[in-house]
Coordinates of N, CA and C in Angstrom, one line a residue:
X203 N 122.0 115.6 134.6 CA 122.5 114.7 133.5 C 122.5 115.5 132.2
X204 N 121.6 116.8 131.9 CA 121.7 117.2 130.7 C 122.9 117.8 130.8
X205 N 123.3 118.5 131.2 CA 124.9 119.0 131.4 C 125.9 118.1 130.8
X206 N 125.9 117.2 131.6 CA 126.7 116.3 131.4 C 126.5 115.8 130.2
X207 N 125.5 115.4 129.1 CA 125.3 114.9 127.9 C 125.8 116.1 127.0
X208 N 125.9 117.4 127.5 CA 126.1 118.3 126.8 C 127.8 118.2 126.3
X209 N 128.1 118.2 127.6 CA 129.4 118.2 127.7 C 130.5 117.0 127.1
X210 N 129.8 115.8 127.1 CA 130.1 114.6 126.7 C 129.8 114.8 125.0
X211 N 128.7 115.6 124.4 CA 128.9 115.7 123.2 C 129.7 116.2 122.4
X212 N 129.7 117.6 123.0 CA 131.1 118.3 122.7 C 132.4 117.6 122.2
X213 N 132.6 116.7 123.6 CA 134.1 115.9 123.4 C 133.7 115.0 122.1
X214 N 133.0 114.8 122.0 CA 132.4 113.1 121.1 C 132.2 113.8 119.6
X215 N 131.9 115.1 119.5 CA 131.9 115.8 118.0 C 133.4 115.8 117.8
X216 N 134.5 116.4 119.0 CA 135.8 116.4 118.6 C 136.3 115.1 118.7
X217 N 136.0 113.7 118.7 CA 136.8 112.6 118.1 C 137.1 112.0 119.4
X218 N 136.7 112.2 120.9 CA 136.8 112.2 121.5 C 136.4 110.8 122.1
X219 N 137.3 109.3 122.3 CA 136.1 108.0 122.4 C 135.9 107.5 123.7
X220 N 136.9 108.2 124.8 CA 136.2 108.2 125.4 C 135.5 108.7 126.1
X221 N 135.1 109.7 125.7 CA 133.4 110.2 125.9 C 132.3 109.7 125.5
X222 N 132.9 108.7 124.3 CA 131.7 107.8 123.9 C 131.6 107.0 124.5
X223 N 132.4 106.4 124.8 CA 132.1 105.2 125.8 C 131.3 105.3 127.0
X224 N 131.7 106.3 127.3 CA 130.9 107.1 128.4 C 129.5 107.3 128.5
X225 N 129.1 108.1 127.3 CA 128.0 108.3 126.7 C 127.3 107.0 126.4
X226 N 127.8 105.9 126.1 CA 127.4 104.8 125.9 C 127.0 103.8 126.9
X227 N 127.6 104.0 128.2 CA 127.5 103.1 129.4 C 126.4 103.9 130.0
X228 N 126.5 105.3 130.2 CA 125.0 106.4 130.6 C 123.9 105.7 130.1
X229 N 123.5 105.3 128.8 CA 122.3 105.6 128.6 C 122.3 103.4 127.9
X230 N 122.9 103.0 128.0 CA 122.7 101.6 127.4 C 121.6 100.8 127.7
X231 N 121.2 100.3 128.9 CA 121.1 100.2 129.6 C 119.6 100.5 129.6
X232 N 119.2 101.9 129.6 CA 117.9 102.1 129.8 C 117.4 102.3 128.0
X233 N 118.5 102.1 127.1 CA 117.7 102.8 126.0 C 117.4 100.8 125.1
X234 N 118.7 99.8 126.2 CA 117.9 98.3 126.2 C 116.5 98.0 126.5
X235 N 116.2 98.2 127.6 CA 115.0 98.4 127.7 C 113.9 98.9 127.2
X236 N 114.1 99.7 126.7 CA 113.0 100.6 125.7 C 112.8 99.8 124.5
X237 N 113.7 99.4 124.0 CA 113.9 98.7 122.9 C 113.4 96.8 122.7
X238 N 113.8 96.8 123.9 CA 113.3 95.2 124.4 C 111.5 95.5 124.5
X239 N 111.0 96.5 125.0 CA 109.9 96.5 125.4 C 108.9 96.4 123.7
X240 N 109.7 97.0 122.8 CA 109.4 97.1 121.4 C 109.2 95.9 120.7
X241 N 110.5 95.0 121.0 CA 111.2 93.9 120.1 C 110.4 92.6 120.6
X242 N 110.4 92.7 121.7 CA 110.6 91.1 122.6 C 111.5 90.7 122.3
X243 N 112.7 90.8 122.0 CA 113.7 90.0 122.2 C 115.1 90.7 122.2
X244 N 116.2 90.0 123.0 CA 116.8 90.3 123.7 C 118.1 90.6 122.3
X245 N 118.3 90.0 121.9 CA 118.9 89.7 121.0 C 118.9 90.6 120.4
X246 N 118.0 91.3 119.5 CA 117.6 92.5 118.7 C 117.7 93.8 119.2
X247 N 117.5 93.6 120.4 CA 117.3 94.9 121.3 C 118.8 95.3 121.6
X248 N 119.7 94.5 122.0 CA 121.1 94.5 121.9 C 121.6 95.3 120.6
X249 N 121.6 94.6 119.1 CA 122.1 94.7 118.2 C 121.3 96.5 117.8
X250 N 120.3 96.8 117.8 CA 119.7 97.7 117.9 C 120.2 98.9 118.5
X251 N 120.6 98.9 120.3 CA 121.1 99.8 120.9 C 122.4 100.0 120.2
X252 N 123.2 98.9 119.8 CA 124.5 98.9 118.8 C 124.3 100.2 117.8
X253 N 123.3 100.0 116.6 CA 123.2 100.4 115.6 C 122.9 102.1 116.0
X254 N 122.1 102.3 116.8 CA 122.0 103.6 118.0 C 123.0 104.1 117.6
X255 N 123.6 103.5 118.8 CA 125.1 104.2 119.1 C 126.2 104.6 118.1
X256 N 126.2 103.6 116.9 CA 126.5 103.9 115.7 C 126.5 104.8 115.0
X257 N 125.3 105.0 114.6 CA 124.7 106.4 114.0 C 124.7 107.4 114.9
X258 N 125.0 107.6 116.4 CA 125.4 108.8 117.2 C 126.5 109.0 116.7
X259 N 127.8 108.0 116.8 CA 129.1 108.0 116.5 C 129.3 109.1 114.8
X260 N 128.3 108.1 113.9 CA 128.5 108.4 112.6 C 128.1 110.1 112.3
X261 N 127.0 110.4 113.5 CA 126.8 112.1 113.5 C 127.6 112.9 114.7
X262 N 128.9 112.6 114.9 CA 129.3 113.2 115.6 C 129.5 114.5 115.6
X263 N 129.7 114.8 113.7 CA 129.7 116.5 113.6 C 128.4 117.2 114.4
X264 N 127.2 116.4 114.4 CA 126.6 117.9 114.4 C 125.7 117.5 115.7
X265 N 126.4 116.8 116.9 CA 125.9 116.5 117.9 C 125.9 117.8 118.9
X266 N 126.3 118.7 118.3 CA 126.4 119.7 119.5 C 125.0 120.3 119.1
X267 N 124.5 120.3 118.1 CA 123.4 120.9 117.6 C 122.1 120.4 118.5
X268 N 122.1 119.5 119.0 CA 120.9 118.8 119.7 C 120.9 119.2 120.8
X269 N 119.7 119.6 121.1 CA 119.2 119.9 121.9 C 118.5 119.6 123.3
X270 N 118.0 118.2 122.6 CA 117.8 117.2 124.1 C 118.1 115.7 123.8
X271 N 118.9 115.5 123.8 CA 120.0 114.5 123.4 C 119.2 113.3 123.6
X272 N 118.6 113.1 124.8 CA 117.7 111.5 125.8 C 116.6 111.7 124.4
X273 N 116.1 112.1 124.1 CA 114.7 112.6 123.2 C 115.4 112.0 121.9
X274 N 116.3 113.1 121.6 CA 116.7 112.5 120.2 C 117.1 111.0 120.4
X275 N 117.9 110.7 121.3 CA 118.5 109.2 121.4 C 117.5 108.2 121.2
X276 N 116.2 108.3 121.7 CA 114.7 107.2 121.9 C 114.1 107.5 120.9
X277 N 114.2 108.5 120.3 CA 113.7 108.8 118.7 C 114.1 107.9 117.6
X278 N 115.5 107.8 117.6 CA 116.6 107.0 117.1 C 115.8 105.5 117.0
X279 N 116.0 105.3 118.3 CA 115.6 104.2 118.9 C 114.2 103.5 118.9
X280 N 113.3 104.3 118.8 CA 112.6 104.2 118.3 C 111.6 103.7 116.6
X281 N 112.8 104.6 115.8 CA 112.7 104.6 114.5 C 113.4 103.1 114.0
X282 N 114.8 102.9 114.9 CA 115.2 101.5 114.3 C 114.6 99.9 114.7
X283 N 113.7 100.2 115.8 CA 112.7 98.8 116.1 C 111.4 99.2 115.3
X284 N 110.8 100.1 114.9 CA 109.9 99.6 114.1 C 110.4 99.4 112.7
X285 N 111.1 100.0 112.2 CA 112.1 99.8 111.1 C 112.4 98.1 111.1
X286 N 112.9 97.6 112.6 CA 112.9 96.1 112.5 C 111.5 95.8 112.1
X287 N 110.5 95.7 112.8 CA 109.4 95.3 112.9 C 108.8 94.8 111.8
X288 N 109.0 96.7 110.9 CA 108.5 96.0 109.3 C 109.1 95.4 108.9
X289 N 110.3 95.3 108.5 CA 111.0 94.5 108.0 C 110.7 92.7 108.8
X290 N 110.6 92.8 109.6 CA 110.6 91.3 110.7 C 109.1 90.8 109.9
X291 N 107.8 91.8 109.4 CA 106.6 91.5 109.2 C 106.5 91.0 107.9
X292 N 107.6 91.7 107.3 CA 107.8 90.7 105.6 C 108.5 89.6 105.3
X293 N 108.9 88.8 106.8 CA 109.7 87.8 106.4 C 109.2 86.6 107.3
X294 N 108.4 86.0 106.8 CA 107.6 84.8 107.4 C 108.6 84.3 108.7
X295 N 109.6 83.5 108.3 CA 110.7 83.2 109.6 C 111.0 84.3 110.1
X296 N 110.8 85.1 110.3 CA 111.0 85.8 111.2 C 110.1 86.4 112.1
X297 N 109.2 86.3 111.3 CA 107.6 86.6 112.1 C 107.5 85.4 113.0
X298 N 107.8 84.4 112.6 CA 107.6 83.2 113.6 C 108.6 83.1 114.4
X299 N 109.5 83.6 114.6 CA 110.9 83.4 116.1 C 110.0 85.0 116.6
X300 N 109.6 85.9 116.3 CA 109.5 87.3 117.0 C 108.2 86.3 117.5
X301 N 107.6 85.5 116.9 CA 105.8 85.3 117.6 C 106.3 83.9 118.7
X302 N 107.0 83.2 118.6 CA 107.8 82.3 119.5 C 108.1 83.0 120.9
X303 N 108.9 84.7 120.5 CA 109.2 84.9 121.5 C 108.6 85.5 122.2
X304 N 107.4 86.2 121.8 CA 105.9 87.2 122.3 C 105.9 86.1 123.3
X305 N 105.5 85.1 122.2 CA 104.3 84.1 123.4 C 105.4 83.1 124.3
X306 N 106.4 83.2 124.8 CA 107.1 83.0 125.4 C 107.9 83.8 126.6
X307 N 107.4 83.7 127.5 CA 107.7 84.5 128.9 C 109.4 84.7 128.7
X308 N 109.6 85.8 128.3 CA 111.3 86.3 128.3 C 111.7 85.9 129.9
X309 N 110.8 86.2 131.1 CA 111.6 85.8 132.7 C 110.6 85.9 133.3
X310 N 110.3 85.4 134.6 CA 109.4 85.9 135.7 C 109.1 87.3 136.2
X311 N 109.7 88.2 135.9 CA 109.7 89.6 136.5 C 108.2 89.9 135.8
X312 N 107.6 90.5 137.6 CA 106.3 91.0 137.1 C 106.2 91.9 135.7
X313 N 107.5 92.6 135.9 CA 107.3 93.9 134.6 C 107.2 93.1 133.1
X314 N 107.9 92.2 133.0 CA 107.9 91.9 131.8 C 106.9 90.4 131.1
X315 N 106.2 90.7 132.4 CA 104.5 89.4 131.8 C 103.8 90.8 131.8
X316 N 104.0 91.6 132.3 CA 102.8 92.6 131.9 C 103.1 93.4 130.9
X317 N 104.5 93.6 130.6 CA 104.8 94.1 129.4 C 104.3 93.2 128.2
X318 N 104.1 92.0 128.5 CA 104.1 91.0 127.3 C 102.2 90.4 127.2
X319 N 101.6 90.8 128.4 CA 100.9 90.9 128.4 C 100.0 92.2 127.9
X320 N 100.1 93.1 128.2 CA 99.4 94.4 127.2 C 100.0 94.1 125.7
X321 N 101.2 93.7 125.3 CA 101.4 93.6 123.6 C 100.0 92.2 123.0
X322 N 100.2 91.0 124.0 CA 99.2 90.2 123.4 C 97.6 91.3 123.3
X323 N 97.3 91.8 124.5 CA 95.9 92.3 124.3 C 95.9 93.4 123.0
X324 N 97.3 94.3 122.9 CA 96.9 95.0 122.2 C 97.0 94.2 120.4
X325 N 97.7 93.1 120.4 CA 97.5 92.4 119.0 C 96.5 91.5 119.0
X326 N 95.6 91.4 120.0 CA 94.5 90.6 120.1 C 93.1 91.7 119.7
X327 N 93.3 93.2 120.0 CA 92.4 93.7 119.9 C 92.5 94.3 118.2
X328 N 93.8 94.4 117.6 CA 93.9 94.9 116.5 C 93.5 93.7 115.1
X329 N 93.7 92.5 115.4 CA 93.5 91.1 114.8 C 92.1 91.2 115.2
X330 N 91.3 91.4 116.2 CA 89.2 91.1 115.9 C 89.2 92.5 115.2
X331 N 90.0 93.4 114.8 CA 89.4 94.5 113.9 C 89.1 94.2 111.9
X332 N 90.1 92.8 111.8 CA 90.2 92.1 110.7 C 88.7 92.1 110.5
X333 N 88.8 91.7 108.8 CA 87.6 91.3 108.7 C 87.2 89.4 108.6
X334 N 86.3 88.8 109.0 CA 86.3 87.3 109.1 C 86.9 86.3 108.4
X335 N 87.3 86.8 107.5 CA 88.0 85.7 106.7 C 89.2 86.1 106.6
X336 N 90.0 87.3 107.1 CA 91.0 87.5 107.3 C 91.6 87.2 108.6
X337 N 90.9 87.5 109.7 CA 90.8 86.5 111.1 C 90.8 85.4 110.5
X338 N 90.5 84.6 109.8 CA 90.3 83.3 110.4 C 91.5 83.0 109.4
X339 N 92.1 83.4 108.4 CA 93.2 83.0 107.7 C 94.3 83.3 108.7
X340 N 94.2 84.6 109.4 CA 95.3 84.7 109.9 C 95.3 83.9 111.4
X341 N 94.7 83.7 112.0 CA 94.5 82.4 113.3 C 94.6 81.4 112.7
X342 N 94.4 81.1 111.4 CA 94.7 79.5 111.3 C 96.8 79.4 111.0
X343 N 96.2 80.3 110.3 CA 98.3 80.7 110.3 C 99.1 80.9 111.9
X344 N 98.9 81.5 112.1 CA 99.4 82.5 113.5 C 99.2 81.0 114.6
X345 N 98.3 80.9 114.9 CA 97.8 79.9 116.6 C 97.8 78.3 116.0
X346 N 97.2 77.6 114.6 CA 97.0 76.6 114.5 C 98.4 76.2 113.4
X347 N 99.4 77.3 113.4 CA 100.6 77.3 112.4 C 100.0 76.0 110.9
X348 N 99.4 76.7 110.2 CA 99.1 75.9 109.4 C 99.7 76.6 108.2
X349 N 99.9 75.9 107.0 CA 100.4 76.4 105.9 C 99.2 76.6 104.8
X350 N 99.7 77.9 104.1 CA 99.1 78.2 103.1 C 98.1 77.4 102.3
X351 N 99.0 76.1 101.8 CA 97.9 75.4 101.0 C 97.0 74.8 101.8
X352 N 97.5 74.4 103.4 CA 96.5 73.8 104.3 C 95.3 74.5 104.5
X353 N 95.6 75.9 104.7 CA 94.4 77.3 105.1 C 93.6 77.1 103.8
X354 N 94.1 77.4 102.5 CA 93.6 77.3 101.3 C 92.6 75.9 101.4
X355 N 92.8 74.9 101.7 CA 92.2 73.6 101.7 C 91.0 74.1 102.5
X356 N 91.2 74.1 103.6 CA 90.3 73.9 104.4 C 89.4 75.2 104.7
X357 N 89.5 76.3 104.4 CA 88.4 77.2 104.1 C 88.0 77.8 102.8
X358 N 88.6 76.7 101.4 CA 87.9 76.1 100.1 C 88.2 77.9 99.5
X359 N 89.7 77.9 99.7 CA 90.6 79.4 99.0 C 91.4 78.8 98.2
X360 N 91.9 79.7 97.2 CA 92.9 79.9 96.7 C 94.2 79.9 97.5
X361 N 95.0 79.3 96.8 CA 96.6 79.9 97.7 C 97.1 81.2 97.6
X362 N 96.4 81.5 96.3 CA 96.8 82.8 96.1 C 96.5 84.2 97.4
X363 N 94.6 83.7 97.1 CA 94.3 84.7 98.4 C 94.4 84.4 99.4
X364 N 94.4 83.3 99.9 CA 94.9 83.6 101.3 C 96.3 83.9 101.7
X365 N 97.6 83.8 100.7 CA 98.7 85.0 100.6 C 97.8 86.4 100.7
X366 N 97.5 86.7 99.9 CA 96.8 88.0 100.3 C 96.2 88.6 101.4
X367 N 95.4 87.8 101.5 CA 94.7 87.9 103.2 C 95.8 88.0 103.8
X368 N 96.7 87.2 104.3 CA 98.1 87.3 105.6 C 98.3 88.6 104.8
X369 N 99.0 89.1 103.6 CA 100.3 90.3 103.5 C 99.1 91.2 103.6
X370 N 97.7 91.5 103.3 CA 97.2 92.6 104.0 C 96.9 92.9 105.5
X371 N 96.7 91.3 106.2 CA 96.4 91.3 107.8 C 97.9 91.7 108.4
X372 N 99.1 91.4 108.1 CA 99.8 91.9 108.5 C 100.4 93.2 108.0
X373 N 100.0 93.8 107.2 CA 100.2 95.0 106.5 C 98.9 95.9 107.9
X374 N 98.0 95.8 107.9 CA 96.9 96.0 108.9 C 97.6 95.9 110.2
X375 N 98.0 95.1 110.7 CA 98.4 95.1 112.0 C 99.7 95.7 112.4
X376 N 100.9 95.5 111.5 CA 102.0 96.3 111.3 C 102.0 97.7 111.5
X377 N 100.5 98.1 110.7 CA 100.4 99.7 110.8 C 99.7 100.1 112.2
X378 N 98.5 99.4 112.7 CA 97.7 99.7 113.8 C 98.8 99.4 115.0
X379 N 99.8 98.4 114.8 CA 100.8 98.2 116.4 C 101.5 99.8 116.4
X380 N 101.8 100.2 115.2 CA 102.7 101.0 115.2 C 102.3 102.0 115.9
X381 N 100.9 102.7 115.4 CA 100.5 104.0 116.3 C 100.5 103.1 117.5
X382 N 99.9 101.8 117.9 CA 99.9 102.5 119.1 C 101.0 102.4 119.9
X383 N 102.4 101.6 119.3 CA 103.3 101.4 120.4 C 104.1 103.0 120.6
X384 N 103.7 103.8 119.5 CA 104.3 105.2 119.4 C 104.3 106.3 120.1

C-alpha cells in the first residue's frame, strides 16, 4: 500500500483528481473509524474525515515530501477531533448532544459498547480525580442535568462559582481525556 500512496501522491501534487478520489476511497473508511472512536458521533466523524481530506487536497504541493502518508493522515485526524472536542467542551449544547451520544449505544456491535464502554470508565476515573465540590457540581450538572442556579441553590454556592467549578472540571478533564486518548 505504501507504494501505491506514494504513487497516488505524486499524481495528487500534480492536480491530479482522480487520484484523489482514489486516495480518498483507500483510506475513508478506516480513518471514519478512528475518528468515530474519538467523537462518538457519526456525524462529526464524517464531516471531520471531510475536513482531512481537505487539507490533504489544500497541501497537495508538498505531499510528495511525506514520508509515511497513513501516519501523517491520523495525525491530521487526530489533531482535528480533539480540536473538535475542545471546542465541543466550551459550548454547553454541545457538550450535551456529545454526552447524549456517549451515553447512548451508537449500535449493538460488541466493538462499539466496548469502545463506549472504556470512554465512560476512562471519564469516570478522570471526574473521581476532581476535587469534592467539583465532583459534586459537575454530577449534579452532567447525570442530575441541573442548572446552574439549581447547583448554586442547593449546595448554598454562588452562580458565579459553580460556573467556575464546571469551566475548570471541564478544562480538567478536556486535558486528562486528551493524553489519554493520544
Amino acid at each position: 500500500m505504501k507504494l501505491i500512496d506514494e504513487d497516488l501522491l505524486l499524481a495528487i501534487s500534480k492536480g491530479d483528481e482522480e487520484a484523489f478520489k482514489c486516495l480518498f476511497r483507500m483510506h475513508r473508511d478506516q480513518l471514519f473509524a478512528y475518528i468515530f472512536k474519538i467523537t462518538k458521533s457519526r456525524e462529526t466523524a464524517e464531516e471531520i474525515v471531510m475536513d482531512v481530506f481537505l487539507k490533504i487536497w489544500e497541501s497537495a504541493a508538498v505531499l510528495t515530501e511525506i514520508k509515511n502518508f497513513q501516519a501523517f493522515l491520523f495525525h491530521i485526524a487526530k489533531n482535528k477531533a480533539l480540536d473538535f472536542l475542545r471546542m465541543a467542551a466550551k459550548d454547553r449544547v454541545l457538550v450535551e448532544l456529545l454526552s447524549d451520544q456517549i451515553n447512548t449505544p451508537a449500535s449493538d456491535q460488541p466493538d462499539d459498547r466496548l469502545l463506549l464502554n472504556e470512554l465512560k470508565s476512562d471519564i469516570d476515573k478522570v471526574v473521581a480525580r476532581l476535587s469534592p465540590q467539583r465532583k459534586s457540581v459537575f454530577r449534579l450538572s452532567r447525570e442530575q442535568h441541573m442548572t446552574y442556579d439549581q447547583i448554586a441553590s442547593h449546595l448554598q454556592l454562588s452562580k458565579s462559582t459553580v460556573k467556575n467549578h464546571m469551566l475548570d472540571s471541564l478544562h480538567f478533564i478536556r486535558h486528562h481525556l486528551t493524553r489519554i486518548l493520544s
